[in-house]
mmCIF file of C-alpha atoms in Angstrom:
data_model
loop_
_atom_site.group_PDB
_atom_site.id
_atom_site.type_symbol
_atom_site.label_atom_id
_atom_site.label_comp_id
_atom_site.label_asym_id
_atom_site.label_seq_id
_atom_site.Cartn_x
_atom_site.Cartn_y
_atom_site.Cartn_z
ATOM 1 C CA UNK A 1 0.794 -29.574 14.169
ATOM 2 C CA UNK A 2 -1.765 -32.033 12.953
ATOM 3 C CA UNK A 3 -4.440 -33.122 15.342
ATOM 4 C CA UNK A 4 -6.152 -36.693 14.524
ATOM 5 C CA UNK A 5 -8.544 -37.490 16.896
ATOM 6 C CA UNK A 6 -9.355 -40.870 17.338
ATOM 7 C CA UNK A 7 -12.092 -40.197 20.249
ATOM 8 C CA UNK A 8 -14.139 -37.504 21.398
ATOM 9 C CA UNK A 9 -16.056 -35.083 20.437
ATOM 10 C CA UNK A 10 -14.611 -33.727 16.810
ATOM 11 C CA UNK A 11 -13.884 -37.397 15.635
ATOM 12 C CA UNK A 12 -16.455 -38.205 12.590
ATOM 13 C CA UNK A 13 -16.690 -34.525 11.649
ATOM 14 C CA UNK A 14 -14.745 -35.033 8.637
ATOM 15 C CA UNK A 15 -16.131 -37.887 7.524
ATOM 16 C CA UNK A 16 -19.393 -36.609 8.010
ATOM 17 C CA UNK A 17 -18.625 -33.451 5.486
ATOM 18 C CA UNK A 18 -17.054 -35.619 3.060
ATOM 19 C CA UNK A 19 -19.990 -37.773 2.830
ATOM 20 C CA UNK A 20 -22.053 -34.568 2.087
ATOM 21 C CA UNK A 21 -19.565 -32.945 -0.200
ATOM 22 C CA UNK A 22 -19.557 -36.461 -2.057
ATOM 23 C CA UNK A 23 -23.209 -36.935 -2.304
ATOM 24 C CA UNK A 24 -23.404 -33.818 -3.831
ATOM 25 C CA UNK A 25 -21.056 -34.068 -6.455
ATOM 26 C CA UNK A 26 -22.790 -37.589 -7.028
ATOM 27 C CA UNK A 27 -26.757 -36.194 -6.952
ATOM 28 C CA UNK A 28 -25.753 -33.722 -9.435
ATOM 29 C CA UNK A 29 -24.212 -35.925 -11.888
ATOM 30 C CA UNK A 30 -26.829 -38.504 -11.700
ATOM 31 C CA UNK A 31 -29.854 -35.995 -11.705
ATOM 32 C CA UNK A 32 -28.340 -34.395 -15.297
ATOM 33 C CA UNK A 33 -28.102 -38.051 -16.137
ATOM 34 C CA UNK A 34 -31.248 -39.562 -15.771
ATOM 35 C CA UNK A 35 -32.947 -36.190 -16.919
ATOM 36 C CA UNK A 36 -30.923 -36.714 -20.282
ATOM 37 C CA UNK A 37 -31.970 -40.768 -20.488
ATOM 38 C CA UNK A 38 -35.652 -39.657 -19.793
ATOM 39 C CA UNK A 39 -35.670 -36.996 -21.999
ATOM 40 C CA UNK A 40 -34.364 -39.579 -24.632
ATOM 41 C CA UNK A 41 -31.440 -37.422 -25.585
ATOM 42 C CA UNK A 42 -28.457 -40.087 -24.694
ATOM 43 C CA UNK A 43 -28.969 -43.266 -26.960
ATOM 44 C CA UNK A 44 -26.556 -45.609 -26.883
ATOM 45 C CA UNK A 45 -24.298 -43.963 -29.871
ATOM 46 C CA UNK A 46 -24.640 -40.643 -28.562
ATOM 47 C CA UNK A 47 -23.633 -41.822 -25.103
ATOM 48 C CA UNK A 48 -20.562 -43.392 -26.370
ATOM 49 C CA UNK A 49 -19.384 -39.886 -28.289
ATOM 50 C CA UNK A 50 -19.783 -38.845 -24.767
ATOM 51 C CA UNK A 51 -16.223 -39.853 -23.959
ATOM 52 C CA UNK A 52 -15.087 -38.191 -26.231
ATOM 53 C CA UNK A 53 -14.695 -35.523 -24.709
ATOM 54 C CA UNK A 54 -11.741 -34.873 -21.792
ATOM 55 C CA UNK A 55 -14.828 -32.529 -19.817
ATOM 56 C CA UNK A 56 -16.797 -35.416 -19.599
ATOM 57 C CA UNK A 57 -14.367 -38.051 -18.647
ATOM 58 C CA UNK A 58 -12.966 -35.949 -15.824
ATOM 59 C CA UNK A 59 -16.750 -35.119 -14.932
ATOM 60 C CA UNK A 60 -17.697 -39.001 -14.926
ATOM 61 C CA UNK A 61 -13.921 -39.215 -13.137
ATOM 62 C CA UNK A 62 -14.740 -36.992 -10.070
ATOM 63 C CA UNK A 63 -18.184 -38.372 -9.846
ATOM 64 C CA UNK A 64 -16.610 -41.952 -9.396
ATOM 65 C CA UNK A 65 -13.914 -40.788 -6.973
ATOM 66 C CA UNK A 66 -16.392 -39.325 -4.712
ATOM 67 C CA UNK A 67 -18.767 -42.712 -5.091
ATOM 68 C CA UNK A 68 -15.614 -44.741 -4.312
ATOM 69 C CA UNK A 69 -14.688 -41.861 -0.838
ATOM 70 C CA UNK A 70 -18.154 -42.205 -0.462
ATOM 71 C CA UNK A 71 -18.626 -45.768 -0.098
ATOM 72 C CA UNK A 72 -15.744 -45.977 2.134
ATOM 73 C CA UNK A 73 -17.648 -43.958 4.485
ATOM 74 C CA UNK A 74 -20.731 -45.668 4.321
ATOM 75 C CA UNK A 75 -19.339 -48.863 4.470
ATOM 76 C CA UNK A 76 -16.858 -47.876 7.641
ATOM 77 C CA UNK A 77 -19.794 -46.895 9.195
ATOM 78 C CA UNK A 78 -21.804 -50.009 8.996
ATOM 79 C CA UNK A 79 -18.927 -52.290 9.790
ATOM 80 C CA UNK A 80 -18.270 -50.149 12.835
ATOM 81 C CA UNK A 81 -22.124 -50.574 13.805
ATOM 82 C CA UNK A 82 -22.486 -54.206 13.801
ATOM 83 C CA UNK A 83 -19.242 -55.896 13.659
ATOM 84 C CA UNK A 84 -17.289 -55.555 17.000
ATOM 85 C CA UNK A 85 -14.469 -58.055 16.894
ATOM 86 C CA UNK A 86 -11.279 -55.843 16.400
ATOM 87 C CA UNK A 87 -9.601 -58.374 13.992
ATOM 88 C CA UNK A 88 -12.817 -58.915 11.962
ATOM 89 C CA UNK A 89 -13.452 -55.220 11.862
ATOM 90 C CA UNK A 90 -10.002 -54.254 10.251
ATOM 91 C CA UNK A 91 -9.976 -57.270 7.850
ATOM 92 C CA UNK A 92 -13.572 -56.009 6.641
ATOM 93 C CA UNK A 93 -12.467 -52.053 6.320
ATOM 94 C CA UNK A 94 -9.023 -53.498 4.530
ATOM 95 C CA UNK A 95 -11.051 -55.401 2.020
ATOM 96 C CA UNK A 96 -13.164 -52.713 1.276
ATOM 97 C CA UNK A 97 -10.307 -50.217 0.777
ATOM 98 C CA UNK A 98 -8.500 -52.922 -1.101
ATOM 99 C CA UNK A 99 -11.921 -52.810 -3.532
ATOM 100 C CA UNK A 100 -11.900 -49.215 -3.739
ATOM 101 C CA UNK A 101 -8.668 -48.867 -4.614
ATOM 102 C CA UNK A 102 -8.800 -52.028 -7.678
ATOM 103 C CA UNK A 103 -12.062 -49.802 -8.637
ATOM 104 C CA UNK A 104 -10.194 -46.476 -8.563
ATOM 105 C CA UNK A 105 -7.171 -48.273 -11.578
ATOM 106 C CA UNK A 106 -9.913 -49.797 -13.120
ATOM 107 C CA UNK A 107 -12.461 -46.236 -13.730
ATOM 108 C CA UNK A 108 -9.076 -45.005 -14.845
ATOM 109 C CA UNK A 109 -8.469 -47.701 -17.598
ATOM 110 C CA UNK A 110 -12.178 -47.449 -18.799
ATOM 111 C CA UNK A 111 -12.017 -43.534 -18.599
ATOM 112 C CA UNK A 112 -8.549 -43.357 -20.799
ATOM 113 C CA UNK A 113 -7.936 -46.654 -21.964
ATOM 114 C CA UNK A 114 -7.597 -47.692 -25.614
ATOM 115 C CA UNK A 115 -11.149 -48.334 -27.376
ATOM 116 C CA UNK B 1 -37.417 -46.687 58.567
ATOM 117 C CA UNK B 2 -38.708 -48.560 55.115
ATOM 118 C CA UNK B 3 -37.583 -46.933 52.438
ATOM 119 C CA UNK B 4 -40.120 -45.554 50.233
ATOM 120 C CA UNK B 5 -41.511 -47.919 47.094
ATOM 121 C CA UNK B 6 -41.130 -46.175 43.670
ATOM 122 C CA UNK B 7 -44.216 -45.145 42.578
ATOM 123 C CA UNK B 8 -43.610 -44.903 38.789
ATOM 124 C CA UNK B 9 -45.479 -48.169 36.436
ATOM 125 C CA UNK B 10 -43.377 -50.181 34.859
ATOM 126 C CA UNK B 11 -43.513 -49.660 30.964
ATOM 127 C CA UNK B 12 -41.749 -51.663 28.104
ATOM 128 C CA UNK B 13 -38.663 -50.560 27.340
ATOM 129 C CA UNK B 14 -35.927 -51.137 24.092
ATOM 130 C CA UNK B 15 -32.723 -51.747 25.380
ATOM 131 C CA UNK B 16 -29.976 -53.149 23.751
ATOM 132 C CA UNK B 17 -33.025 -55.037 21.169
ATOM 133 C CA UNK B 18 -32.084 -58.714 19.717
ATOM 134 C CA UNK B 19 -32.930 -59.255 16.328
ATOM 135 C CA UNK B 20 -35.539 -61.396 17.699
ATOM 136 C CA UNK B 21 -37.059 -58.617 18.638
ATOM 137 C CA UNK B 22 -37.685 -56.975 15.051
ATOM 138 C CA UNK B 23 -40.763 -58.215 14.539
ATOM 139 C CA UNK B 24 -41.974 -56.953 17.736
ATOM 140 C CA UNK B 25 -40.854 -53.209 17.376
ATOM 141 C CA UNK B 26 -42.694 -50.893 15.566
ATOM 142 C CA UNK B 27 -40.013 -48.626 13.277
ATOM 143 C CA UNK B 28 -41.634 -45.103 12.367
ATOM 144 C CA UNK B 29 -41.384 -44.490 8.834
ATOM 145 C CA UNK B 30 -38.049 -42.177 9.033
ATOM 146 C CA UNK B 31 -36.994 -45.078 10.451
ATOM 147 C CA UNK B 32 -38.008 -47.215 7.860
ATOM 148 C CA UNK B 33 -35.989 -44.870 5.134
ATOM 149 C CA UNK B 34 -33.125 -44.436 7.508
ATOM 150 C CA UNK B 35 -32.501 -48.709 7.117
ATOM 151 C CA UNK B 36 -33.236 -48.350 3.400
ATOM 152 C CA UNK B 37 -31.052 -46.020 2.938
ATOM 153 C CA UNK B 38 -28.117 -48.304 4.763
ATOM 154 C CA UNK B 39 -29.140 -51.459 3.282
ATOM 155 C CA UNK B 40 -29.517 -50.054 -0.636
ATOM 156 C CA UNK B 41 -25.775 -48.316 0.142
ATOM 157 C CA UNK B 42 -24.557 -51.621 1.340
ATOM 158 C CA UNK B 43 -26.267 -53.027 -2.121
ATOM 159 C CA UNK B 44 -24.862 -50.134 -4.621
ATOM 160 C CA UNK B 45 -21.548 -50.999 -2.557
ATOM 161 C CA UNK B 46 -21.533 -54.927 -3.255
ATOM 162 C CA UNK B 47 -22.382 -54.679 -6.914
ATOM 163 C CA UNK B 48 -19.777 -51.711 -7.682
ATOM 164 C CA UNK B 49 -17.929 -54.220 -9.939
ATOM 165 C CA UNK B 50 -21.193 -54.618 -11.535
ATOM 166 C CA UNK B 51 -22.022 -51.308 -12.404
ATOM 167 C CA UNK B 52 -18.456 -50.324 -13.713
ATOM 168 C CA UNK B 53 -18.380 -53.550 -15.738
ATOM 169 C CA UNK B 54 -21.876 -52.173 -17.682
ATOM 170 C CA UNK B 55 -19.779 -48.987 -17.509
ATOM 171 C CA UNK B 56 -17.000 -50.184 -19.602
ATOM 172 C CA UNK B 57 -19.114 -51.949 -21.668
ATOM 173 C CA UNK B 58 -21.445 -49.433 -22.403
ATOM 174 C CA UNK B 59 -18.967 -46.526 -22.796
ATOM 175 C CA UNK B 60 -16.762 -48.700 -25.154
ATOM 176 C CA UNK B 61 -18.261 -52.111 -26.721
ATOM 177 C CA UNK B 62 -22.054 -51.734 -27.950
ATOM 178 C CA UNK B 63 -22.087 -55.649 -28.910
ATOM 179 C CA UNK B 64 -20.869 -56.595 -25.317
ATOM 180 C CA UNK B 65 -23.081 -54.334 -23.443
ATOM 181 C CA UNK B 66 -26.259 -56.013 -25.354
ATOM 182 C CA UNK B 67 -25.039 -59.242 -24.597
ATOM 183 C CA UNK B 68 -24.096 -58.484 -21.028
ATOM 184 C CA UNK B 69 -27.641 -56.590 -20.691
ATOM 185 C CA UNK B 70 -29.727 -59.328 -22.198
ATOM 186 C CA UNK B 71 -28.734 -61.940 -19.314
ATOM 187 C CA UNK B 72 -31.822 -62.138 -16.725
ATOM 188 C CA UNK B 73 -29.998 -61.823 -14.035
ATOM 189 C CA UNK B 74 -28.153 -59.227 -14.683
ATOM 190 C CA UNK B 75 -31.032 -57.282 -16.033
ATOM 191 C CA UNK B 76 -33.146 -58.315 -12.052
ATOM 192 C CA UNK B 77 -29.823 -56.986 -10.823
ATOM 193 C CA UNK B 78 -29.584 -53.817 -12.465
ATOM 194 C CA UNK B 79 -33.048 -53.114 -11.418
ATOM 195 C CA UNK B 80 -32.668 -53.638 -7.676
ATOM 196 C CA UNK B 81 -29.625 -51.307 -8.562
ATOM 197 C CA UNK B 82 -32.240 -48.461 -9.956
ATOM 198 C CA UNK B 83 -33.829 -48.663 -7.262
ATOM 199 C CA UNK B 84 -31.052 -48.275 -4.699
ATOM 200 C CA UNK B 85 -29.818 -45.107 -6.663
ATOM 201 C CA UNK B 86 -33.481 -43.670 -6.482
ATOM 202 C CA UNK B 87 -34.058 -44.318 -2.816
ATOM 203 C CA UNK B 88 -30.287 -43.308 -1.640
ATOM 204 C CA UNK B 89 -30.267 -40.467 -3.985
ATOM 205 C CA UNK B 90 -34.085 -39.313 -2.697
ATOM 206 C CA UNK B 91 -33.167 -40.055 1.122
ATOM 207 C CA UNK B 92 -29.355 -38.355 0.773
ATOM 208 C CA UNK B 93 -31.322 -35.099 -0.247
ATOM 209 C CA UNK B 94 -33.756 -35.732 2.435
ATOM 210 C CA UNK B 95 -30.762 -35.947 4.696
ATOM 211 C CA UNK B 96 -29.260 -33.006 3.412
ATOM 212 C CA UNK B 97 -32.454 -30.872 4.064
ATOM 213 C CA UNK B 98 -32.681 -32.194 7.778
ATOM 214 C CA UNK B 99 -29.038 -31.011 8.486
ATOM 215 C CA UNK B 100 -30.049 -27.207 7.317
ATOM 216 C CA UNK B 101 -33.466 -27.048 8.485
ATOM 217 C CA UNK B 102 -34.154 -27.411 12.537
ATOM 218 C CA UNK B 103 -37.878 -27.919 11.043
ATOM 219 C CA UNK B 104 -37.793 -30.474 9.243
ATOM 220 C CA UNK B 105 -36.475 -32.701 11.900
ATOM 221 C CA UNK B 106 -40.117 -32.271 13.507
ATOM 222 C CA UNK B 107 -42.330 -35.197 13.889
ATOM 223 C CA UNK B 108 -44.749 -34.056 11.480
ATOM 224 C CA UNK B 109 -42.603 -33.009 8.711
ATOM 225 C CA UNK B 110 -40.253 -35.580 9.438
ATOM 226 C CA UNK B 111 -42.863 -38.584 8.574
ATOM 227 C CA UNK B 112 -44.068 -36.534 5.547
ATOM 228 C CA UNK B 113 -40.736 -35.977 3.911
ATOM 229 C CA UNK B 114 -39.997 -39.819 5.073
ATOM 230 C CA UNK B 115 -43.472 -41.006 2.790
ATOM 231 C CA UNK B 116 -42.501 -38.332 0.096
ATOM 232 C CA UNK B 117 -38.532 -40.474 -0.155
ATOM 233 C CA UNK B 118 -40.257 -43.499 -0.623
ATOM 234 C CA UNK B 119 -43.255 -42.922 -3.110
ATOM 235 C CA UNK B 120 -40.993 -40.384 -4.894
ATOM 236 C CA UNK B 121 -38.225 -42.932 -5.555
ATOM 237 C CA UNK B 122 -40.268 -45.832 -6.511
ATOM 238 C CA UNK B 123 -42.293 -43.895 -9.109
ATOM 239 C CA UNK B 124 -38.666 -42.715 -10.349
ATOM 240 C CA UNK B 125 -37.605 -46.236 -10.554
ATOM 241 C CA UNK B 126 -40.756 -47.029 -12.626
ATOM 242 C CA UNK B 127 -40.218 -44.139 -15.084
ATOM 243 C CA UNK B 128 -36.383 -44.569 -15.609
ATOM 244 C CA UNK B 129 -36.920 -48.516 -15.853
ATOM 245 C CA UNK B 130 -39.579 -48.522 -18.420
ATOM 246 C CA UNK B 131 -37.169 -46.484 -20.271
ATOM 247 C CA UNK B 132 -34.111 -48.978 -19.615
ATOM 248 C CA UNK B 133 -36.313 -52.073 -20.493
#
């Protein structure tokens, strides 16, 4: 049997670890990033052979799935801190979802779409 | 028989504050990064389309990209953007460290780690933006 708690004291706990699990997969990606930009290895050209490769496109892929679970989090978090109208609350967290999920088809079609 | 007064003073207290009261209450500086790091999320959040728009173009059309980068706006944009990554990617680590070490949520590291997030990720903004100029 499943067990969703929607009160007490084990509600948030996932959240909370996917929001770490997330942020790590994104600090790690963007740390090897911006040490390659600095170091002036990834012009423009060689940053576009990038995607050439599948590693790299499912690398940049997981990296923008956990950005996109990430936000989610953050953003369900902030709307439950300062908006408390129940009907304004859910229309906020289903636009936001809504976004994630257009982003989610649209990282897709950059990732593998036809150049 | 009178009951006794309560001896205790009154002192100010911060319940439920009003954002008129902002102004008025001093926020420590882990306090000050905690708000950053909400309000440059929220940012990085709004301009998602943004980022995966430079993303495409970037990745797939060099002419585009230039063009797209070249606007003023975008380019002010992209900057507040740098700096949101530096400061949520400098506080998330901070974060991380507080939830394994019971030390460093004392008040003395605390405000030190707190400084070290901010000058840290501004001077990272500066390097990575001179080279994105």
């Amino acid at each position: 049997m499943v067990r969703r708690h929607a009160i007490g004291a084990h509600y948030g706990l996932r959240d909370w670890l996917m929001q770490r699990i997330t942020g790590l997969v994104i600090a790690l990606y963007s740390i090897v990033l911006v040490v390659a930009l600095v170091a002036g290895r990834l012009p423009l050209d060689a940053w576009q052979e990038m995607f050439a490769h599948t590693w790299f496109k499912l690398a940049t892929f997981l990296t923008l799935i956990s950005v996109f679970l990430h936000a989610w989090v953050g953003m369900r978090d902030i709307i439950m801190d300062y908006i408390r109208a129940a009907a304004i609350r859910l229309a906020l967290e289903v636009l936001v979802a809504a976004a994630l999920v257009v982003y989610t088809g649209w990282a897709i079609q950059i990732l593998w779409g036809v150049r | 028989m009178a009951a006794p007064t309560p001896t205790t003073s009154p002192r100010r207290t911060y319940r439920n504050i009003n954002v008129s009261d902002l102004a008025r209450y001093r926020l420590p500086l882990p306090g000050i990064v905690s708000i950053l790091h909400r309000i440059s999320g929220a940012l990085l959040f709004f301009f998602l389309w943004l980022i995966l728009w430079l993303l495409q173009a970037s990745a797939t059309d060099t002419a585009r990209f230039h063009t797209l980068y070249a606007n003023p706006l975008v380019k002010v944009i992209v900057f507040a953007l740098l700096w949101s990554v530096m400061h949520h990617l400098c506080a998330g680590i901070r974060y991380l460290y507080l939830d394994v070490s019971h030390r460093a949520t004392d008040l003395k590291p605390a405000r030190q780690t707190a400084l070290a997030v901010i000058v840290v990720s501004l001077v990272l903004t500066l390097i990575v933006g001179i080279k994105l100029w």
